[in-house]
Coordinates of C-alpha atoms in Angstrom, one line a residue:
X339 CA 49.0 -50.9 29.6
X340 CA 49.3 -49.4 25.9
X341 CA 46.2 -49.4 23.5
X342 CA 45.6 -52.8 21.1
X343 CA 46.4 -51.7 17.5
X344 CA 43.5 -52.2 15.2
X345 CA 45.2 -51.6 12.0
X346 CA 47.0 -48.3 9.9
X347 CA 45.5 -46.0 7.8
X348 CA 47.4 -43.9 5.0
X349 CA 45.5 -41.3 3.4
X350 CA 46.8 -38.0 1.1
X351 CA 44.7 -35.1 2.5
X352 CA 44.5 -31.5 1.3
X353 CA 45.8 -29.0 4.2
X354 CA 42.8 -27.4 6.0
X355 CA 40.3 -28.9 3.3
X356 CA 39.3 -32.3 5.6
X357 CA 35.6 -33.3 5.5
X358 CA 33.5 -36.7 5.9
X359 CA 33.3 -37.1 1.7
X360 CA 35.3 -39.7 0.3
X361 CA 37.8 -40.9 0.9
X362 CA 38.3 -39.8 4.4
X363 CA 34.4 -40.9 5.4
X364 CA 34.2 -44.3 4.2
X365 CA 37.7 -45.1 5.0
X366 CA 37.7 -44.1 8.9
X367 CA 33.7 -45.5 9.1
X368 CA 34.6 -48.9 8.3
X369 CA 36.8 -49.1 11.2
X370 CA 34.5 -47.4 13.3
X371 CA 36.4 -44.3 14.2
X372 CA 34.7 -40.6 14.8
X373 CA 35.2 -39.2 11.5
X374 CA 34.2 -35.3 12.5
X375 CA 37.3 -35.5 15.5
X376 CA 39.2 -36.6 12.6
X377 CA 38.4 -33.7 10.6
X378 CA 38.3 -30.8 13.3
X379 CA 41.7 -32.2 14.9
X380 CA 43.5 -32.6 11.3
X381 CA 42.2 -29.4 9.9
X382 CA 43.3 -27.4 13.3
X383 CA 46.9 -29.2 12.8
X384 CA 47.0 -28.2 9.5
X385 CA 45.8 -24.4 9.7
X386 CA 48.7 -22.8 9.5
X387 CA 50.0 -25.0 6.3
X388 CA 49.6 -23.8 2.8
X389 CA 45.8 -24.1 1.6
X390 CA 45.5 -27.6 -0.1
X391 CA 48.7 -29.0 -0.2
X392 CA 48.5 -32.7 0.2
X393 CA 49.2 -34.1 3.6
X394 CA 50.0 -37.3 3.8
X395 CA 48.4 -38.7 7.1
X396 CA 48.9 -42.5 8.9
X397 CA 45.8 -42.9 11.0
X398 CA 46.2 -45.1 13.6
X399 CA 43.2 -47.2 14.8
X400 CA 42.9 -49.0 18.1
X401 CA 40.3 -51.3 19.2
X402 CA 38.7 -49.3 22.0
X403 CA 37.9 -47.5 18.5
X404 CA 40.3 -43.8 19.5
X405 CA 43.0 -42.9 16.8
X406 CA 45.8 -40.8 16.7
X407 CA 47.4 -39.6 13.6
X408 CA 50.8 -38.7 12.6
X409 CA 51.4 -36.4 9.4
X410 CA 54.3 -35.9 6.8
X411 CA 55.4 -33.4 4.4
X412 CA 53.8 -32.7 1.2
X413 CA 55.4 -34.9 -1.4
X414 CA 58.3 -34.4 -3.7
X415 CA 56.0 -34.0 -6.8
X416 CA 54.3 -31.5 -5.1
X417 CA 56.9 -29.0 -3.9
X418 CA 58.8 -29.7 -7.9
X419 CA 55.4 -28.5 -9.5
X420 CA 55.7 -25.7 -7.2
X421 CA 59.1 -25.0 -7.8
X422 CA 58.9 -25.3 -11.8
X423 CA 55.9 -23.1 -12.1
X424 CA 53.5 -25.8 -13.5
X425 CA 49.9 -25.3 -12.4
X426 CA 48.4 -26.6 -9.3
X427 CA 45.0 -26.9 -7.9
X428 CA 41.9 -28.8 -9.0
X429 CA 43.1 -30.2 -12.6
X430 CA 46.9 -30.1 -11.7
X431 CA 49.6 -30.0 -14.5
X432 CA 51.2 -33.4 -14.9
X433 CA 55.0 -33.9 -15.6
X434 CA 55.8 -34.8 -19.2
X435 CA 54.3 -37.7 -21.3
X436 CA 57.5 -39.1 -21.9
X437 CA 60.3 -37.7 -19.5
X438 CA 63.9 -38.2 -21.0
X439 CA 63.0 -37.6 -24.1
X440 CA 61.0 -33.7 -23.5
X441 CA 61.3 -31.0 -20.8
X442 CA 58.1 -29.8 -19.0
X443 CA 60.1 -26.8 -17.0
X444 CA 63.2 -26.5 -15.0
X445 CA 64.5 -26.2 -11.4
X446 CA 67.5 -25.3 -10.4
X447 CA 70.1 -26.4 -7.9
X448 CA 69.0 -23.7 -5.0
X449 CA 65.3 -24.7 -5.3
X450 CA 66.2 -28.5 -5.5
X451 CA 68.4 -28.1 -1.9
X452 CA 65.3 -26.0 -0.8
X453 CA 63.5 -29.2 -1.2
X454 CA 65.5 -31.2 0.3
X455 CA 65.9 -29.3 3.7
X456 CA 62.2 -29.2 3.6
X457 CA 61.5 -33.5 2.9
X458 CA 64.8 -35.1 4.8
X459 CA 63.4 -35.6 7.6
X460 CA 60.6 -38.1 5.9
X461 CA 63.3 -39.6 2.9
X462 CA 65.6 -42.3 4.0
X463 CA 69.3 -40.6 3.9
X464 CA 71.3 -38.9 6.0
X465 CA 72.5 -35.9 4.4
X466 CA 71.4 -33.2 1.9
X467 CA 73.5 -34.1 -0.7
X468 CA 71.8 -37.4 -0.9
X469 CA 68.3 -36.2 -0.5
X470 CA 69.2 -33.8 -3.4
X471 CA 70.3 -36.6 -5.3
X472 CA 66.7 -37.7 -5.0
X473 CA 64.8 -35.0 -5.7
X474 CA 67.0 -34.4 -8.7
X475 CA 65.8 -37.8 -10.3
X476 CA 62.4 -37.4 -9.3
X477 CA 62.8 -34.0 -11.1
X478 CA 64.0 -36.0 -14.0
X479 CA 61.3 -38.9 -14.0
X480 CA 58.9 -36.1 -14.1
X481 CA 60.6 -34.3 -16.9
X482 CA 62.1 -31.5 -15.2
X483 CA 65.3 -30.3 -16.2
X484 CA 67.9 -29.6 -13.3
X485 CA 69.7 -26.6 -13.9
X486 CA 72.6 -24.5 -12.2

C-alpha cells in the first residue's frame, strides 16, 4: 500500500552547501522530518553539481514522517547571470532597475540555446525553439540584451 502524503515542500537550496540553518531546519522540523538525512542525502546528490548553484528541491513529506525529494535545474536567472558575466555569489548582481529601457549585459543566441537544452526538461514546451523563446524574454525582463 503506497505511503499517506503529509504535504509538499519547495525549497531553493545551494548545491553541496545544505545544513540545519534556516530555511531548511525550521521548514523540515515543523513537519517532523530528520533534517541531518535531508542534508547528507541532498548534499551527496548534489556533489558533483557546481558549488552553490541554487537547486530547487520539492520535499515530499509522509505521515509515517520519511521524505523523498525530487530536484530541478538551477533557474533561468541563474544560468543568464552566468552567461552574461554579471557577478554571482553571496551579494549577487541583480538585472537592471528598469529593463526595456537600459542593458545590464548581453547573451547571445548560442548561449541562450545552451540554456535551453539545459532547462527543457523542467519548462513546459516541447521544443527548443520554444524554450529559447523563453529564455530570450526572461533575458529581456532582466535587461539583457539578445544578440546574434
Amino acid at each position: 500500500m503506497a505511503k499517506k502524503i503529509a504535504g509538499y515542500i519547495k525549497l531553493q537550496v545551494p548545491a553541496g552547501a545544505a545544513n540545519p540553518s534556516p530555511p531548511i531546519g525550521p521548514a523540515l522540523g515543523q513537519r517532523g522530518l530528520n533534517i541531518m538525512e535531508f542534508c547528507k542525502a541532498f548534499n551527496a546528490r548534489t556533489a558533483q553539481m557546481e558549488k552553490g548553484a541554487p537547486i530547487p528541491v520539492v520535499i515530499t513529506a509522509y505521515q509515517d514522517r520519511s521524505f523523498t525529494f525530487e530536484m530541478r535545474q538551477p533557474p533561468v536567472t541563474f544560468f543568464l547571470k552566468k552567461a552574461a558575466g554579471l557577478k554571482l555569489g553571496k551579494k549577487p548582481a541583480s538585472g537592471a532597475k528598469t529593463p526595456g529601457r537600459g542593458f545590464v549585459g548581453k547573451v547571445t543566441k548560442a548561449q541562450v540555446k545552451e540554456i535551453a537544452e539545459k532547462k527543457i526538461v523542467d519548462l513546459n514546451c516541447d521544443t527548443i525553439e520554444s524554450a529559447m523563446k523563453m529564455i530570450e524574454g526572461s533575458a529581456r525582463s532582466m535587461g539583457l540584451e539578445v544578440v546574434g
